[in-house]
Amino acid sequence: MAQNVQDLPRELFSGIDRSGSVPLYSQVAQRLEQAIADGTLPAGSRLENEIALGDQLGLSRPTIRRAIQELVDKGLLVRRRGVGTQVVHGPVTRGVELTSLFEDLASSGRTPRTTILDADVRPADDAEADALGVTVGSPVLHLRRLRFADGVPLAVLDNLLPEPFLDLDRAELATDGLYSLLRARGVTMRVAKQRIGARAATPRESELLDLPPGAALLTLARTAFDDSGRAIEFGQHCYRPDLYSFEVTVVDR
Amino acid sequence: MAQNVQDLPRELFSGIDRSGSVPLYSQVAQRLEQAIADGTLPAGSRLENEIALGDQLGLSRPTIRRAIQELVDKGLLVRRRGVGTQVVHGPVTRGVELTSLFEDLASSGRTPRTTILDADVRPADDAEADALGVTVGSPVLHLRRLRFADGVPLAVLDNLLPEPFLDLDRAELATDGLYSLLRARGVTMRVAKQRIGARAATPRESELLDLPPGAALLTLARTAFDDSGRAIEFGQHCYRPDLYSFEVTVVDR
DNA sequence: AAGTGGTCTAGACCACTCA
DNA sequence: GAGTGGTCTAGACCACTTG
């Protein structure tokens, strides 16, 4: 019987750049992802096996495997031992990434704007010191901002930052995202631990977000860590749920 | 100068089982994770380099790398090129996994109970057919359940299931979770795409969940896919936000 | 029995960081 | 310049699924 295997057009993989700085597995993953997005690899179709793919591209099997694994983690492909690799049926969604709200908005074509409500340096109380992993009483920057998208109030952002960041520029905070300011200081965010919940808005929040009193809010509490594993930021954000939600793709390995 | 490198106790790795079915990288990852959990590897400490670890354990570098990568993905370790691998500072939390609410509750020591509110087979409308990837008008099972934890109403669970699952046993649905019933039929969940949001409760939901009218609810819309990439389940759940929230660990790679 | 993905090895070279 | 993780190769053997 004829195989249900997709013969990928050669052109799709002709442009592999071995000298550039983009890893080969990453280039392969990108090409596969695009082939899925534009329908070259339709939902449910089977890929050729890993060794054959490697031969066609002049790459080793581990390199191909890593490319495929990347798309499995994104929820685009499914692998079964003894069977093969298939494109997942159903709609394709974008996952949560380690970005800031500001960047999320900008990259989805909306216009973000920020108003600074508060920016104080105060000694850390027990809970704050615990969240940031600093000693009680050490100075921390309390930041409270209101974020707009296309002129509509979207979220109230409360952030705590430890010692090295007490002097963040208020003017820059109004125009750039917090994360881009931190990157400009050479800080690389690596891990964030987030808790997503919901609660009723306080009167103040209702007013700021232009919502009826006691309206439902989507909440995010996040601790972000840098390269060296130090806590860089503790944030407590609340969003207008009619304008914002989170997408997560979960994969069983 | 003396290195800040942890000398791991030999015992920690003595019990590697080469013949069992548990992969070596998985065994190494488990031992590292436990060493972090019990303080043998304190927050901020540096691991030895990958080749040295491999030599000590009699394993190759790729195997060690894969074990470390697993913990990096969980947010427990941080790697920097040219520097080394360190344990992340700060609290350790559990991430979201591909499990059901029923299993989450059971594994955290609480007693789940379920009431079936509805279980009808109806033809799929446009939106439902789209969510499940079936044709419009094909029969789907509409399931509506109320989930309790320790006797307290916690969530209203709306689920849609396609053709092969129309005859799920109502009695079993009351005692087991949906996912364990599906597993019993040989279905293996592989990928789920979830959207987390919030909204006000409807009068009916307020009543079911024992909340004041219009209270804030945490919502989850999920499509789950099996081994072969077929949509198996579309769920729209809402939770009491004072009793439930989601944890997500995000890693930049 | 044939074909698939899952695991593992033993090397190699490179880019980056830091003293 | 020494040491680290990042990438890549070319094999090998195994477990599992399917015909």
Tab-separated table of N, CA, C and O in Angstrom, chain A residues 56-152:
chain	number	residue	atom	x	y	z
A	56	GLN	N	18.539	13.355	3.658
A	56	GLN	CA	18.136	14.346	2.665
A	56	GLN	C	18.765	15.706	2.938
A	56	GLN	O	19.056	16.470	2.016
A	57	LEU	N	18.910	16.034	4.213
A	57	LEU	CA	19.415	17.362	4.562
A	57	LEU	C	20.909	17.365	4.802
A	57	LEU	O	21.496	18.416	5.057
A	58	GLY	N	21.515	16.177	4.775
A	58	GLY	CA	22.937	16.113	5.071
A	58	GLY	C	23.227	16.382	6.534
A	58	GLY	O	24.262	16.934	6.872
A	59	LEU	N	22.283	16.000	7.388
A	59	LEU	CA	22.458	16.234	8.824
A	59	LEU	C	22.375	14.902	9.557
A	59	LEU	O	21.812	13.932	9.069
A	60	SER	N	22.924	14.886	10.760
A	60	SER	CA	22.908	13.647	11.535
A	60	SER	C	21.560	13.469	12.218
A	60	SER	O	20.788	14.407	12.381
A	61	ARG	N	21.318	12.239	12.640
A	61	ARG	CA	20.028	11.962	13.260
A	61	ARG	C	19.798	12.765	14.541
A	61	ARG	O	18.708	13.297	14.745
A	62	PRO	N	20.768	12.886	15.450
A	62	PRO	CA	20.511	13.686	16.652
A	62	PRO	C	20.090	15.118	16.336
A	62	PRO	O	19.259	15.686	17.047
A	63	THR	N	20.642	15.699	15.302
A	63	THR	CA	20.272	17.062	14.932
A	63	THR	C	18.813	17.124	14.490
A	63	THR	O	18.048	17.999	14.914
A	64	ILE	N	18.421	16.159	13.656
A	64	ILE	CA	17.022	16.085	13.233
A	64	ILE	C	16.111	15.853	14.446
A	64	ILE	O	15.086	16.509	14.596
A	65	ARG	N	16.524	14.939	15.300
A	65	ARG	CA	15.699	14.653	16.478
A	65	ARG	C	15.465	15.894	17.316
A	65	ARG	O	14.376	16.136	17.819
A	66	ARG	N	16.504	16.678	17.467
A	66	ARG	CA	16.363	17.865	18.308
A	66	ARG	C	15.397	18.871	17.678
A	66	ARG	O	14.620	19.513	18.375
A	67	ALA	N	15.472	18.994	16.356
A	67	ALA	CA	14.546	19.891	15.659
A	67	ALA	C	13.113	19.419	15.869
A	67	ALA	O	12.218	20.206	16.197
A	68	ILE	N	12.892	18.113	15.681
A	68	ILE	CA	11.544	17.577	15.858
A	68	ILE	C	11.088	17.759	17.300
A	68	ILE	O	9.948	18.149	17.570
A	69	GLN	N	12.003	17.514	18.248
A	69	GLN	CA	11.634	17.635	19.654
A	69	GLN	C	11.129	19.039	19.975
A	69	GLN	O	10.209	19.221	20.763
A	70	GLU	N	11.751	20.029	19.345
A	70	GLU	CA	11.354	21.412	19.589
A	70	GLU	C	9.878	21.617	19.226
A	70	GLU	O	9.139	22.281	19.947
A	71	LEU	N	9.476	21.022	18.112
A	71	LEU	CA	8.090	21.184	17.675
A	71	LEU	C	7.145	20.301	18.482
A	71	LEU	O	5.976	20.651	18.668
A	72	VAL	N	7.647	19.160	18.963
A	72	VAL	CA	6.825	18.350	19.866
A	72	VAL	C	6.540	19.158	21.137
A	72	VAL	O	5.411	19.186	21.623
A	73	ASP	N	7.567	19.840	21.649
A	73	ASP	CA	7.374	20.640	22.862
A	73	ASP	C	6.388	21.777	22.630
A	73	ASP	O	5.720	22.230	23.553
A	74	LYS	N	6.334	22.265	21.408
A	74	LYS	CA	5.393	23.346	21.108
A	74	LYS	C	3.989	22.819	20.856
A	74	LYS	O	3.067	23.597	20.634
A	75	GLY	N	3.856	21.504	20.790
A	75	GLY	CA	2.540	20.936	20.563
A	75	GLY	C	2.159	20.860	19.096
A	75	GLY	O	0.993	20.679	18.775
A	76	LEU	N	3.139	20.967	18.195
A	76	LEU	CA	2.822	20.914	16.767
A	76	LEU	C	2.957	19.512	16.202
A	76	LEU	O	2.295	19.165	15.231
A	77	LEU	N	3.834	18.699	16.781
A	77	LEU	CA	4.053	17.337	16.300
A	77	LEU	C	3.825	16.343	17.439
A	77	LEU	O	3.928	16.686	18.615
A	78	VAL	N	3.522	15.110	17.046
A	78	VAL	CA	3.367	14.026	18.005
A	78	VAL	C	4.198	12.851	17.523
A	78	VAL	O	4.196	12.537	16.334
A	79	ARG	N	4.966	12.219	18.433
A	79	ARG	CA	5.767	11.057	18.057
A	79	ARG	C	5.235	9.800	18.723
A	79	ARG	O	4.821	9.830	19.879
A	80	ARG	N	5.264	8.693	17.995
A	80	ARG	CA	4.964	7.395	18.594
A	80	ARG	C	6.012	6.389	18.184
A	80	ARG	O	6.274	6.225	16.992
A	81	ARG	N	6.559	5.720	19.169
A	81	ARG	CA	7.583	4.714	18.888
A	81	ARG	C	6.981	3.609	18.035
A	81	ARG	O	5.860	3.189	18.262
A	82	GLY	N	7.727	3.177	17.089
A	82	GLY	CA	7.250	2.105	16.223
A	82	GLY	C	6.290	2.557	15.155
A	82	GLY	O	5.907	1.775	14.294
A	83	VAL	N	5.875	3.803	15.196
A	83	VAL	CA	4.897	4.298	14.241
A	83	VAL	C	5.458	5.437	13.394
A	83	VAL	O	5.582	5.319	12.177
A	84	GLY	N	5.801	6.524	14.070
A	84	GLY	CA	6.319	7.656	13.310
A	84	GLY	C	5.943	8.978	13.939
A	84	GLY	O	5.488	9.037	15.075
A	85	THR	N	6.156	10.026	13.165
A	85	THR	CA	5.915	11.382	13.645
A	85	THR	C	4.832	12.019	12.806
A	85	THR	O	4.882	11.964	11.576
A	86	GLN	N	3.831	12.610	13.468
A	86	GLN	CA	2.690	13.172	12.771
A	86	GLN	C	2.452	14.612	13.181
A	86	GLN	O	2.793	15.017	14.289
A	87	VAL	N	1.827	15.358	12.284
A	87	VAL	CA	1.394	16.721	12.598
A	87	VAL	C	0.108	16.626	13.419
A	87	VAL	O	-0.795	15.863	13.084
A	88	VAL	N	0.043	17.396	14.499
A	88	VAL	CA	-1.137	17.388	15.361
A	88	VAL	C	-2.331	17.978	14.615
A	88	VAL	O	-2.193	18.942	13.868
A	89	HIS	N	-3.493	17.347	14.805
A	89	HIS	CA	-4.722	17.927	14.268
A	89	HIS	C	-5.095	19.160	15.073
A	89	HIS	O	-4.616	19.363	16.169
A	90	GLY	N	-6.001	19.932	14.531
A	90	GLY	CA	-6.586	20.994	15.324
A	90	GLY	C	-5.859	22.308	15.212
A	90	GLY	O	-4.814	22.400	14.566
A	91	PRO	N	-6.423	23.314	15.860
A	91	PRO	CA	-5.923	24.672	15.685
A	91	PRO	C	-4.549	24.831	16.312
A	91	PRO	O	-4.213	24.167	17.285
A	92	VAL	N	-3.764	25.706	15.749
A	92	VAL	CA	-2.424	25.973	16.261
A	92	VAL	C	-2.452	27.270	17.058
A	92	VAL	O	-2.956	28.283	16.588
A	93	THR	N	-1.950	27.211	18.285
A	93	THR	CA	-1.961	28.402	19.131
A	93	THR	C	-0.544	28.762	19.546
A	93	THR	O	0.365	27.961	19.447
A	94	ARG	N	-0.387	29.988	20.013
A	94	ARG	CA	0.912	30.424	20.516
A	94	ARG	C	0.993	30.191	22.011
A	94	ARG	O	0.030	30.369	22.730
A	95	GLY	N	2.150	29.812	22.501
A	95	GLY	CA	2.301	29.515	23.916
A	95	GLY	C	2.801	30.694	24.722
A	95	GLY	O	3.168	31.726	24.178
A	96	VAL	N	2.801	30.530	26.041
A	96	VAL	CA	3.333	31.538	26.945
A	96	VAL	C	4.842	31.542	26.845
A	96	VAL	O	5.464	30.485	26.820
A	97	GLU	N	5.435	32.702	26.762
A	97	GLU	CA	6.893	32.759	26.737
A	97	GLU	C	7.401	33.716	27.794
A	97	GLU	O	6.627	34.402	28.449
A	98	LEU	N	8.709	33.735	27.934
A	98	LEU	CA	9.307	34.581	28.965
A	98	LEU	C	9.454	35.988	28.412
A	98	LEU	O	10.550	36.438	28.104
A	99	THR	N	8.333	36.657	28.248
A	99	THR	CA	8.368	38.035	27.761
A	99	THR	C	7.554	38.879	28.723
A	99	THR	O	6.899	38.385	29.619
A	100	SER	N	7.593	40.164	28.525
A	100	SER	CA	6.788	41.049	29.352
A	100	SER	C	5.497	41.389	28.620
A	100	SER	O	5.375	41.210	27.414
A	101	LEU	N	4.539	41.869	29.357
A	101	LEU	CA	3.269	42.298	28.774
A	101	LEU	C	3.500	43.340	27.693
A	101	LEU	O	2.867	43.321	26.638
A	102	PHE	N	4.458	44.243	27.956
A	102	PHE	CA	4.773	45.311	27.015
A	102	PHE	C	5.177	44.727	25.663
A	102	PHE	O	4.696	45.146	24.611
A	103	GLU	N	6.043	43.708	25.714
A	103	GLU	CA	6.518	43.100	24.467
A	103	GLU	C	5.422	42.279	23.799
A	103	GLU	O	5.316	42.257	22.572
A	104	ASP	N	4.615	41.602	24.608
A	104	ASP	CA	3.486	40.856	24.057
A	104	ASP	C	2.587	41.771	23.234
A	104	ASP	O	2.182	41.430	22.126
A	105	LEU	N	2.285	42.923	23.805
A	105	LEU	CA	1.398	43.864	23.125
A	105	LEU	C	2.042	44.396	21.850
A	105	LEU	O	1.427	44.421	20.781
A	106	ALA	N	3.308	44.806	21.977
A	106	ALA	CA	3.992	45.389	20.824
A	106	ALA	C	4.081	44.383	19.680
A	106	ALA	O	3.842	44.723	18.515
A	107	SER	N	4.382	43.110	20.012
A	107	SER	CA	4.586	42.127	18.953
A	107	SER	C	3.266	41.670	18.357
A	107	SER	O	3.245	41.044	17.296
A	108	SER	N	2.143	41.958	19.014
A	108	SER	CA	0.869	41.607	18.405
A	108	SER	C	0.235	42.834	17.760
A	108	SER	O	-0.960	42.869	17.500
A	109	GLY	N	1.061	43.847	17.541
A	109	GLY	CA	0.619	44.980	16.738
A	109	GLY	C	-0.218	46.009	17.480
A	109	GLY	O	-0.795	46.899	16.865
A	110	ARG	N	-0.260	45.909	18.814
A	110	ARG	CA	-1.008	46.909	19.556
A	110	ARG	C	-0.050	47.950	20.120
A	110	ARG	O	1.152	47.759	20.167
A	111	THR	N	-0.603	49.082	20.535
A	111	THR	CA	0.233	50.174	21.000
A	111	THR	C	0.185	50.270	22.519
A	111	THR	O	-0.826	50.694	23.077
A	112	PRO	N	1.259	49.869	23.190
A	112	PRO	CA	1.262	49.931	24.647
A	112	PRO	C	1.646	51.330	25.157
A	112	PRO	O	2.409	52.045	24.518
A	113	ARG	N	1.087	51.700	26.299
A	113	ARG	CA	1.453	52.941	26.966
A	113	ARG	C	1.404	52.664	28.460
A	113	ARG	O	0.658	51.801	28.933
A	114	THR	N	2.228	53.394	29.215
A	114	THR	CA	2.332	53.126	30.646
A	114	THR	C	2.230	54.414	31.447
A	114	THR	O	2.807	55.429	31.056
A	115	THR	N	1.501	54.385	32.540
A	115	THR	CA	1.476	55.493	33.487
A	115	THR	C	2.063	55.005	34.805
A	115	THR	O	1.703	53.931	35.283
A	116	ILE	N	2.986	55.793	35.362
A	116	ILE	CA	3.562	55.418	36.656
A	116	ILE	C	2.656	55.942	37.761
A	116	ILE	O	2.413	57.147	37.848
A	117	LEU	N	2.153	55.052	38.590
A	117	LEU	CA	1.300	55.479	39.699
A	117	LEU	C	2.122	55.705	40.963
A	117	LEU	O	1.838	56.600	41.750
A	118	ASP	N	3.154	54.900	41.154
A	118	ASP	CA	3.998	54.982	42.335
A	118	ASP	C	5.376	54.445	42.017
A	118	ASP	O	5.502	53.539	41.196
A	119	ALA	N	6.381	55.001	42.696
A	119	ALA	CA	7.737	54.464	42.601
A	119	ALA	C	8.473	54.868	43.868
A	119	ALA	O	9.047	55.952	43.938
A	120	ASP	N	8.410	54.000	44.881
A	120	ASP	CA	9.001	54.306	46.177
A	120	ASP	C	10.043	53.269	46.537
A	120	ASP	O	9.911	52.106	46.170
A	121	VAL	N	11.055	53.705	47.289
A	121	VAL	CA	11.986	52.756	47.884
A	121	VAL	C	11.634	52.629	49.353
A	121	VAL	O	11.584	53.621	50.074
A	122	ARG	N	11.358	51.386	49.792
A	122	ARG	CA	11.000	51.149	51.185
A	122	ARG	C	11.740	49.909	51.677
A	122	ARG	O	12.151	49.065	50.877
A	123	PRO	N	11.926	49.783	52.987
A	123	PRO	CA	12.544	48.542	53.497
A	123	PRO	C	11.585	47.370	53.315
A	123	PRO	O	10.371	47.536	53.430
A	124	ALA	N	12.145	46.212	53.019
A	124	ALA	CA	11.332	45.017	52.735
A	124	ALA	C	10.743	44.457	54.014
A	124	ALA	O	11.454	44.311	55.018
A	125	ASP	N	9.448	44.140	53.984
A	125	ASP	CA	8.875	43.415	55.116
A	125	ASP	C	9.099	41.918	54.920
A	125	ASP	O	9.738	41.491	53.949
A	126	ASP	N	8.581	41.131	55.835
A	126	ASP	CA	8.832	39.689	55.809
A	126	ASP	C	8.470	39.057	54.468
A	126	ASP	O	9.287	38.370	53.834
A	127	ALA	N	7.222	39.300	54.025
A	127	ALA	CA	6.738	38.655	52.815
A	127	ALA	C	7.558	39.108	51.602
A	127	ALA	O	7.908	38.299	50.738
A	128	GLU	N	7.883	40.389	51.539
A	128	GLU	CA	8.621	40.924	50.396
A	128	GLU	C	10.043	40.378	50.359
A	128	GLU	O	10.562	40.006	49.301
A	129	ALA	N	10.667	40.324	51.530
A	129	ALA	CA	12.024	39.789	51.606
A	129	ALA	C	12.040	38.327	51.173
A	129	ALA	O	12.936	37.885	50.437
A	130	ASP	N	11.019	37.597	51.578
A	130	ASP	CA	10.926	36.187	51.230
A	130	ASP	C	10.761	36.009	49.716
A	130	ASP	O	11.419	35.172	49.096
A	131	ALA	N	9.895	36.829	49.132
A	131	ALA	CA	9.622	36.709	47.701
A	131	ALA	C	10.867	36.980	46.868
A	131	ALA	O	11.077	36.352	45.827
A	132	LEU	N	11.687	37.926	47.319
A	132	LEU	CA	12.862	38.307	46.529
A	132	LEU	C	14.135	37.603	46.994
A	132	LEU	O	15.181	37.731	46.353
A	133	GLY	N	14.071	36.908	48.098
A	133	GLY	CA	15.262	36.248	48.605
A	133	GLY	C	16.311	37.225	49.118
A	133	GLY	O	17.508	36.990	48.986
A	134	VAL	N	15.867	38.348	49.713
A	134	VAL	CA	16.788	39.312	50.332
A	134	VAL	C	16.512	39.327	51.832
A	134	VAL	O	15.557	38.715	52.311
A	135	THR	N	17.338	40.055	52.598
A	135	THR	CA	17.143	40.101	54.048
A	135	THR	C	16.061	41.121	54.387
A	135	THR	O	15.906	42.126	53.698
A	136	VAL	N	15.319	40.843	55.446
A	136	VAL	CA	14.257	41.744	55.896
A	136	VAL	C	14.851	43.125	56.201
A	136	VAL	O	15.901	43.223	56.832
A	137	GLY	N	14.197	44.179	55.750
A	137	GLY	CA	14.671	45.529	56.030
A	137	GLY	C	15.557	46.115	54.953
A	137	GLY	O	15.788	47.322	54.936
A	138	SER	N	16.057	45.285	54.033
A	138	SER	CA	16.884	45.837	52.958
A	138	SER	C	15.982	46.597	51.988
A	138	SER	O	14.811	46.261	51.820
A	139	PRO	N	16.500	47.641	51.357
A	139	PRO	CA	15.638	48.510	50.546
A	139	PRO	C	15.187	47.818	49.264
A	139	PRO	O	15.962	47.127	48.611
A	140	VAL	N	13.914	48.013	48.939
A	140	VAL	CA	13.381	47.483	47.686
A	140	VAL	C	12.550	48.575	47.017
A	140	VAL	O	11.957	49.422	47.686
A	141	LEU	N	12.536	48.530	45.683
A	141	LEU	CA	11.760	49.496	44.909
A	141	LEU	C	10.352	48.949	44.690
A	141	LEU	O	10.175	47.856	44.149
A	142	HIS	N	9.368	49.725	45.152
A	142	HIS	CA	7.969	49.386	44.893
A	142	HIS	C	7.506	50.185	43.692
A	142	HIS	O	7.585	51.410	43.697
A	143	LEU	N	6.992	49.461	42.702
A	143	LEU	CA	6.596	50.112	41.465
A	143	LEU	C	5.133	49.790	41.230
A	143	LEU	O	4.703	48.647	41.388
A	144	ARG	N	4.365	50.782	40.868
A	144	ARG	CA	2.955	50.528	40.568
A	144	ARG	C	2.636	51.281	39.290
A	144	ARG	O	2.776	52.497	39.215
A	145	ARG	N	2.244	50.530	38.275
A	145	ARG	CA	2.016	51.135	36.959
A	145	ARG	C	0.653	50.741	36.411
A	145	ARG	O	0.099	49.697	36.776
A	146	LEU	N	0.159	51.583	35.526
A	146	LEU	CA	-1.075	51.276	34.814
A	146	LEU	C	-0.722	51.126	33.335
A	146	LEU	O	-0.121	52.027	32.745
A	147	ARG	N	-1.081	49.983	32.753
A	147	ARG	CA	-0.699	49.711	31.374
A	147	ARG	C	-1.912	49.815	30.461
A	147	ARG	O	-2.961	49.229	30.763
A	148	PHE	N	-1.752	50.588	29.368
A	148	PHE	CA	-2.814	50.739	28.380
A	148	PHE	C	-2.442	50.002	27.098
A	148	PHE	O	-1.253	49.892	26.768
A	149	ALA	N	-3.434	49.520	26.370
A	149	ALA	CA	-3.222	49.009	25.012
A	149	ALA	C	-4.184	49.752	24.097
A	149	ALA	O	-5.397	49.728	24.317
A	150	ASP	N	-3.627	50.424	23.112
A	150	ASP	CA	-4.447	51.220	22.195
A	150	ASP	C	-5.359	52.177	22.961
A	150	ASP	O	-6.525	52.380	22.599
A	151	GLY	N	-4.841	52.735	24.032
A	151	GLY	CA	-5.587	53.741	24.769
A	151	GLY	C	-6.548	53.213	25.811
A	151	GLY	O	-7.097	53.984	26.601
A	152	VAL	N	-6.750	51.890	25.862
A	152	VAL	CA	-7.688	51.298	26.819
A	152	VAL	C	-6.899	50.742	28.009
A	152	VAL	O	-5.915	50.031	27.804
